[in-house]
Short mmCIF file of C-alpha atoms in Angstrom, two decimals:
data_model
loop_
_atom_site.label_atom_id
_atom_site.label_comp_id
_atom_site.label_asym_id
_atom_site.label_seq_id
_atom_site.Cartn_x
_atom_site.Cartn_y
_atom_site.Cartn_z
CA UNK I 1 56.53 -166.65 153.06
CA UNK I 2 55.29 -170.19 152.19
CA UNK I 3 58.00 -172.49 150.90
CA UNK I 4 57.80 -173.65 147.29
CA UNK I 5 57.85 -177.26 146.14
CA UNK I 6 61.37 -177.06 144.71
CA UNK I 7 63.36 -175.15 147.35
CA UNK I 8 66.26 -177.62 147.24
CA UNK I 9 66.69 -176.77 143.56
CA UNK I 10 66.71 -173.00 144.07
CA UNK I 11 70.33 -172.47 143.02
CA UNK I 12 69.88 -174.73 139.97
CA UNK I 13 66.81 -172.83 138.78
CA UNK I 14 68.44 -169.49 139.48
CA UNK I 15 71.40 -170.49 137.30
CA UNK I 16 69.03 -171.70 134.58
CA UNK I 17 67.06 -168.45 134.62
CA UNK I 18 70.13 -166.23 134.49
CA UNK I 19 71.79 -168.25 131.71
CA UNK I 20 68.65 -168.43 129.57
CA UNK I 21 67.16 -165.01 130.15
CA UNK I 22 70.18 -162.69 130.33
CA UNK I 23 73.20 -161.76 128.23
CA UNK I 24 75.16 -158.61 127.37
CA UNK I 25 72.01 -156.94 126.05
CA UNK I 26 69.28 -158.48 128.23
CA UNK I 27 68.89 -158.05 132.00
CA UNK I 28 66.58 -159.09 134.83
CA UNK I 29 65.58 -156.96 137.79
CA UNK I 30 65.20 -158.52 141.22
CA UNK I 31 61.37 -158.63 141.01
CA UNK I 32 61.70 -160.39 137.62
CA UNK I 33 64.14 -162.92 139.07
CA UNK I 34 61.77 -163.66 141.97
CA UNK I 35 58.82 -164.02 139.58
CA UNK I 36 60.82 -166.40 137.35
CA UNK I 37 61.71 -168.54 140.38
CA UNK I 38 58.04 -168.72 141.40
CA UNK I 39 57.26 -170.19 137.96
CA UNK I 40 59.46 -173.13 139.03
CA UNK I 41 57.68 -173.27 142.42
CA UNK I 42 60.64 -171.77 144.25
CA UNK I 43 60.13 -168.96 146.74
CA UNK I 44 62.87 -166.66 147.98
CA UNK I 45 63.49 -163.23 149.48
CA UNK I 46 65.76 -160.59 148.03
CA UNK I 47 68.49 -161.04 150.62
CA UNK I 48 68.92 -164.76 149.89
CA UNK I 49 69.02 -164.10 146.14
CA UNK I 50 71.86 -161.60 146.53
CA UNK I 51 73.84 -164.34 148.26
CA UNK I 52 72.85 -166.95 145.67
CA UNK I 53 73.93 -164.75 142.78
CA UNK I 54 77.40 -164.53 144.35
CA UNK I 55 77.41 -168.30 144.94
CA UNK I 56 76.87 -168.87 141.21
CA UNK I 57 80.48 -167.82 140.69
CA UNK I 58 81.53 -171.12 142.28
CA UNK I 59 79.71 -172.79 139.38
CA UNK I 60 81.59 -170.67 136.85
CA UNK I 61 78.63 -168.35 136.26
CA UNK I 62 79.54 -164.70 136.74
CA UNK I 63 76.59 -162.37 137.32
CA UNK I 64 77.04 -158.63 137.20
CA UNK I 65 74.66 -156.01 138.54
CA UNK I 66 74.33 -152.40 137.44
CA UNK I 67 72.17 -149.46 138.57
CA UNK I 68 68.78 -149.27 136.88
CA UNK I 69 66.74 -146.31 137.96
CA UNK I 70 66.38 -146.61 141.73
CA UNK I 71 67.18 -150.30 141.66
CA UNK I 72 69.58 -152.76 140.02
CA UNK I 73 69.40 -155.13 137.09
CA UNK I 74 71.50 -158.28 136.59
CA UNK I 75 72.96 -160.30 133.75
CA UNK I 76 75.47 -163.09 133.08
CA UNK I 77 78.87 -162.00 131.76
CA UNK I 78 81.97 -163.82 130.53
CA UNK I 79 80.44 -166.95 129.00
CA UNK I 80 82.74 -169.75 127.89
CA UNK I 81 82.10 -169.02 124.20
CA UNK I 82 81.66 -165.63 122.58
CA UNK I 83 78.91 -165.22 119.98
CA UNK I 84 81.30 -164.81 117.00
CA UNK I 85 82.96 -168.10 118.03
CA UNK I 86 79.63 -169.93 118.23
CA UNK I 87 78.48 -168.49 114.90
CA UNK I 88 81.69 -169.76 113.34
CA UNK I 89 81.05 -173.24 114.79
CA UNK I 90 77.46 -173.20 113.52
CA UNK I 91 78.62 -172.21 110.03
CA UNK I 92 81.22 -174.99 110.06
CA UNK I 93 78.61 -177.56 111.10
CA UNK I 94 76.09 -176.36 108.52
CA UNK I 95 78.62 -176.45 105.70
CA UNK I 96 80.32 -179.74 106.62
CA UNK I 97 79.42 -182.40 104.12
CA UNK I 98 80.28 -185.33 106.38
CA UNK I 99 77.78 -184.25 109.08
CA UNK I 100 74.24 -185.39 108.27
CA UNK I 101 71.39 -182.88 108.24
CA UNK I 102 69.86 -184.55 111.31
CA UNK I 103 73.10 -184.45 113.29
CA UNK I 104 73.77 -180.86 112.18
CA UNK I 105 70.48 -179.78 113.77
CA UNK I 106 71.25 -181.73 116.96
CA UNK I 107 74.70 -180.19 117.32
CA UNK I 108 73.44 -176.66 116.70
CA UNK I 109 70.71 -177.11 119.33
CA UNK I 110 73.42 -178.10 121.82
CA UNK I 111 75.42 -174.99 120.92
CA UNK I 112 72.30 -172.89 121.45
CA UNK I 113 72.17 -174.13 125.05
CA UNK I 114 75.45 -172.30 125.71
CA UNK I 115 73.86 -168.87 125.25
CA UNK I 116 70.72 -167.02 126.22
CA UNK I 117 67.43 -167.68 124.44
CA UNK I 118 67.84 -164.34 122.65
CA UNK I 119 71.33 -165.15 121.33
CA UNK I 120 70.17 -168.66 120.41
CA UNK I 121 67.93 -167.11 117.76
CA UNK I 122 71.00 -165.57 116.15
CA UNK I 123 72.53 -169.04 115.86
CA UNK I 124 69.55 -170.31 113.88
CA UNK I 125 71.25 -169.33 110.66
CA UNK I 126 71.39 -171.09 107.32
CA UNK I 127 74.67 -171.32 105.44
CA UNK I 128 74.32 -171.95 101.72
CA UNK I 129 77.22 -173.80 100.17
CA UNK I 130 77.22 -174.42 96.44
CA UNK I 131 76.88 -178.10 95.63
CA UNK I 132 76.80 -179.19 99.27
CA UNK I 133 75.48 -182.72 99.72
CA UNK I 134 75.19 -184.04 103.24
CA UNK I 135 76.33 -187.57 103.98
CA UNK I 136 73.60 -190.17 104.55
CA UNK I 137 75.57 -192.35 106.95
CA UNK I 138 74.29 -191.52 110.45
CA UNK I 139 76.83 -193.83 112.13
CA UNK I 140 79.88 -191.79 111.07
CA UNK I 141 80.24 -190.18 114.53
CA UNK I 142 80.42 -193.55 116.24
CA UNK I 143 82.84 -194.77 113.57
CA UNK I 144 85.16 -191.84 114.23
CA UNK I 145 84.95 -192.50 117.97
CA UNK I 146 85.71 -196.20 117.43
CA UNK I 147 88.77 -195.33 115.33
CA UNK I 148 90.15 -192.99 117.98
CA UNK I 149 89.50 -195.62 120.67
CA UNK I 150 91.43 -198.20 118.65
CA UNK I 151 94.32 -195.78 118.16
CA UNK I 152 94.40 -195.04 121.89
CA UNK I 153 94.29 -198.78 122.67
CA UNK I 154 96.92 -199.63 120.01
CA UNK I 155 94.56 -202.11 118.34
CA UNK I 156 93.61 -202.96 114.77
CA UNK I 157 90.06 -202.42 113.57
CA UNK I 158 87.71 -204.63 111.57
CA UNK I 159 85.04 -203.21 109.27
CA UNK I 160 83.15 -203.63 106.01
CA UNK I 161 83.31 -201.10 103.21
CA UNK I 162 80.52 -200.12 100.83
CA UNK I 163 79.87 -198.16 97.66
CA UNK I 164 76.66 -196.83 96.13
CA UNK I 165 75.29 -198.68 93.11
CA UNK I 166 73.13 -197.39 90.27
CA UNK I 167 69.99 -198.23 92.27
CA UNK I 168 71.15 -195.90 95.06
CA UNK I 169 71.71 -198.88 97.31
CA UNK I 170 74.60 -199.64 99.62
CA UNK I 171 76.70 -202.38 98.05
CA UNK I 172 79.41 -204.05 100.12
CA UNK I 173 82.77 -204.14 98.41
CA UNK I 174 84.62 -207.40 97.79
CA UNK I 175 81.49 -209.41 98.52
CA UNK I 176 81.20 -208.13 102.07
CA UNK I 177 84.77 -209.03 103.03
CA UNK I 178 85.97 -207.82 106.42
CA UNK I 179 88.87 -205.37 106.24
CA UNK I 180 91.54 -205.56 108.96
CA UNK I 181 93.55 -202.34 109.22
CA UNK I 182 95.93 -200.77 111.73
CA UNK I 183 94.55 -197.23 112.22
CA UNK I 184 97.11 -194.46 112.61
CA UNK I 185 95.19 -191.28 111.96
CA UNK I 186 92.27 -189.42 110.38
CA UNK I 187 92.68 -187.05 107.46
CA UNK I 188 90.31 -184.40 106.13
CA UNK I 189 90.16 -183.77 102.38
CA UNK I 190 87.51 -182.29 100.10
CA UNK I 191 84.96 -182.21 102.96
CA UNK I 192 85.40 -185.90 103.79
CA UNK I 193 87.01 -187.80 106.66
CA UNK I 194 89.47 -190.55 105.76
CA UNK I 195 90.98 -193.25 107.91
CA UNK I 196 94.70 -193.56 107.17
CA UNK I 197 96.10 -196.92 108.23
CA UNK I 198 98.44 -199.78 107.51
CA UNK I 199 97.33 -202.91 105.64
CA UNK I 200 99.76 -205.62 106.80
CA UNK I 201 98.67 -208.12 104.13
CA UNK I 202 99.42 -205.66 101.33
CA UNK I 203 102.31 -204.10 103.29
CA UNK I 204 101.23 -200.58 102.40
CA UNK I 205 99.56 -197.46 103.72
CA UNK I 206 95.92 -197.15 102.65
CA UNK I 207 93.05 -194.77 103.28
CA UNK I 208 89.28 -195.24 103.47
CA UNK I 209 86.30 -192.87 103.47
CA UNK I 210 84.99 -192.97 107.04
CA UNK I 211 81.36 -192.48 105.98
CA UNK I 212 81.60 -195.64 103.84
CA UNK I 213 82.80 -197.86 106.68
CA UNK I 214 80.23 -200.17 108.30
CA UNK I 215 80.10 -202.42 111.37
CA UNK I 216 83.43 -201.25 112.72
CA UNK I 217 84.82 -203.02 115.75
CA UNK I 218 88.11 -203.22 117.58
CA UNK I 219 90.35 -206.26 117.10
CA UNK I 220 92.36 -207.98 119.83
CA UNK I 221 95.47 -207.68 117.65
CA UNK I 222 97.95 -204.88 118.21
CA UNK I 223 98.53 -202.35 115.45
CA UNK I 224 101.29 -202.81 112.92
CA UNK I 225 103.13 -200.36 110.67
CA UNK I 226 104.59 -198.13 113.36
CA UNK I 227 107.85 -197.69 111.42
CA UNK I 228 105.96 -196.76 108.26
CA UNK I 229 104.06 -194.02 110.10
CA UNK I 230 106.87 -192.77 112.31
CA UNK I 231 108.10 -190.35 109.66
CA UNK I 232 104.76 -189.78 107.89
CA UNK I 233 103.50 -186.23 107.78
CA UNK I 234 99.71 -186.74 107.70
CA UNK I 235 99.04 -183.25 106.33
CA UNK I 236 101.61 -183.78 103.57
CA UNK I 237 100.09 -187.18 102.79
CA UNK I 238 96.67 -185.59 102.30
CA UNK I 239 98.15 -182.80 100.17
CA UNK I 240 99.84 -185.28 97.84
CA UNK I 241 96.73 -187.43 97.38
CA UNK I 242 94.34 -185.60 95.08
CA UNK I 243 90.83 -186.46 96.20
CA UNK I 244 92.54 -189.10 98.37
CA UNK I 245 93.01 -191.32 95.30
CA UNK I 246 96.18 -193.38 95.47
CA UNK I 247 98.96 -193.58 92.92
CA UNK I 248 102.72 -193.85 92.75
CA UNK I 249 104.40 -190.92 94.42
CA UNK I 250 106.44 -188.75 92.08
CA UNK I 251 108.07 -185.36 92.08
CA UNK I 252 106.35 -183.64 89.17
CA UNK I 253 107.62 -180.51 87.45
CA UNK I 254 104.95 -178.01 86.37
CA UNK I 255 105.10 -174.92 84.19
CA UNK I 256 102.54 -172.46 85.58
CA UNK I 257 101.27 -169.06 84.48
CA UNK I 258 101.84 -166.35 87.05
CA UNK I 259 98.08 -165.82 87.32
CA UNK I 260 97.77 -169.22 89.04
CA UNK I 261 100.35 -168.61 91.77
CA UNK I 262 97.51 -168.49 94.31
CA UNK I 263 96.13 -171.83 93.10
CA UNK I 264 99.52 -173.49 93.58
CA UNK I 265 100.00 -171.96 97.04
CA UNK I 266 96.48 -172.96 98.12
CA UNK I 267 97.15 -176.55 97.08
CA UNK I 268 100.79 -177.06 98.07
CA UNK I 269 101.47 -174.38 100.67
CA UNK I 270 103.61 -171.24 100.87
CA UNK I 271 106.83 -173.19 101.36
CA UNK I 272 106.74 -174.41 97.75
CA UNK I 273 109.58 -172.96 95.64
CA UNK I 274 108.37 -171.14 92.51
CA UNK I 275 111.19 -170.49 90.04
CA UNK I 276 110.63 -167.85 87.32
CA UNK I 277 110.74 -169.39 83.83
CA UNK I 278 109.98 -166.23 81.86
CA UNK I 279 108.08 -163.00 82.41
CA UNK I 280 104.71 -164.79 82.53
CA UNK I 281 105.50 -168.26 83.90
CA UNK I 282 107.25 -170.07 86.73
CA UNK I 283 108.16 -173.70 87.32
CA UNK I 284 107.50 -175.66 90.46
CA UNK I 285 108.36 -179.17 91.66
CA UNK I 286 105.55 -180.84 93.64
CA UNK I 287 105.39 -184.23 95.34
CA UNK I 288 102.11 -185.91 94.40
CA UNK I 289 100.50 -189.32 94.14
CA UNK I 290 100.10 -189.45 90.38
CA UNK I 291 96.53 -190.54 89.68
CA UNK I 292 93.80 -189.82 87.19
CA UNK I 293 92.49 -187.23 89.63
CA UNK I 294 95.80 -185.35 89.64
CA UNK I 295 95.89 -185.30 85.82
CA UNK I 296 92.26 -184.15 85.75
CA UNK I 297 93.17 -181.35 88.15
CA UNK I 298 95.92 -180.22 85.77
CA UNK I 299 93.51 -180.42 82.82
CA UNK I 300 90.97 -178.31 84.73
CA UNK I 301 93.48 -175.44 84.86
CA UNK I 302 93.58 -175.27 81.07
CA UNK I 303 96.56 -174.01 79.11
CA UNK I 304 97.98 -172.16 82.11
CA UNK I 305 99.53 -175.30 83.64
CA UNK I 306 101.67 -177.88 81.84
CA UNK I 307 103.36 -181.01 83.16
CA UNK I 308 107.03 -180.95 82.10
CA UNK I 309 108.22 -184.14 83.74
CA UNK I 310 109.16 -186.74 84.58
CA UNK I 311 108.67 -188.51 81.26
CA UNK I 312 106.50 -191.38 82.59
CA UNK I 313 104.00 -188.84 83.95
CA UNK I 314 103.99 -186.93 80.64
CA UNK I 315 103.31 -190.23 78.88
CA UNK I 316 100.45 -190.91 81.30
CA UNK I 317 98.99 -187.55 80.28
CA UNK I 318 99.29 -188.54 76.61
CA UNK I 319 97.45 -191.82 77.31
CA UNK I 320 94.68 -189.94 79.07
CA UNK I 321 94.36 -187.53 76.12
CA UNK I 322 94.14 -190.48 73.71
CA UNK I 323 91.52 -192.12 75.90
CA UNK I 324 89.41 -188.98 75.99
CA UNK I 325 89.77 -188.57 72.22
CA UNK I 326 88.50 -192.10 71.66
CA UNK I 327 85.74 -191.74 74.23
CA UNK I 328 84.34 -188.57 72.67
CA UNK I 329 85.18 -189.39 69.06
CA UNK I 330 87.20 -186.25 68.42
#
């Protein structure tokens, strides 16, 4: 048998063929395997292929054979990811607002390489999410990586921050000033990534939308604010900050209709204590950063939620009602 041009790559091409052409529902017979190898200019006899199929196990590729008529057929079993897991990852990528459309397609193509060409077609699915708008900042992935690198190196980061103007243009905030922040973690809220860090000049914890950070780089200065973050529960911090808008932290008492018990649990967790007030209502004390967004959230729930205290928060609600009355001329 004449030798092919790519004999040294026989095991590589055999692995490629088996991974791409077989799965739990698709098999290759020995003649089909030999024919596929010839398409890569690799020649082989049956005996050597039997040995090579066993050798693939050393590469983490398990091939199983089963009787097929008077012969055998072969397929890859026990892949690293199961199809339901990959479909879940694809759905998460498709529906994630912070991942651009371009990067979504790139990531899904990489996931498709983990399965056979037949299963890859099943991953080419479209998830429709109401109101989903993909971010337009392609550099977000490198920004996230830079933040994690700074955290691992115990260094501050420098960056510029932008907002969109009415002309749909990026507009640097504070005249293009460079922000210097000690990064301590990343938070996820309302489909957006936020850097949570310590601003030593203001002596306070702040957060920034990662997709609005530009030209990020690591500083030579060590991070500050360790004591402030030592006892900080990042998940609790995100839960308290509605839409990640800041405000003074207060324990607010709410009167809630029983119908909205699920809404309260979804927002504040199952550990929240709900005390019956009457047959139709309960009260709950929640720790929140009191901001316009929090008050708007309460308003959005209509007459089934009422802020009972503390008094300064109730007064803030009254001011917001007066402002809306003036704005809309009621």
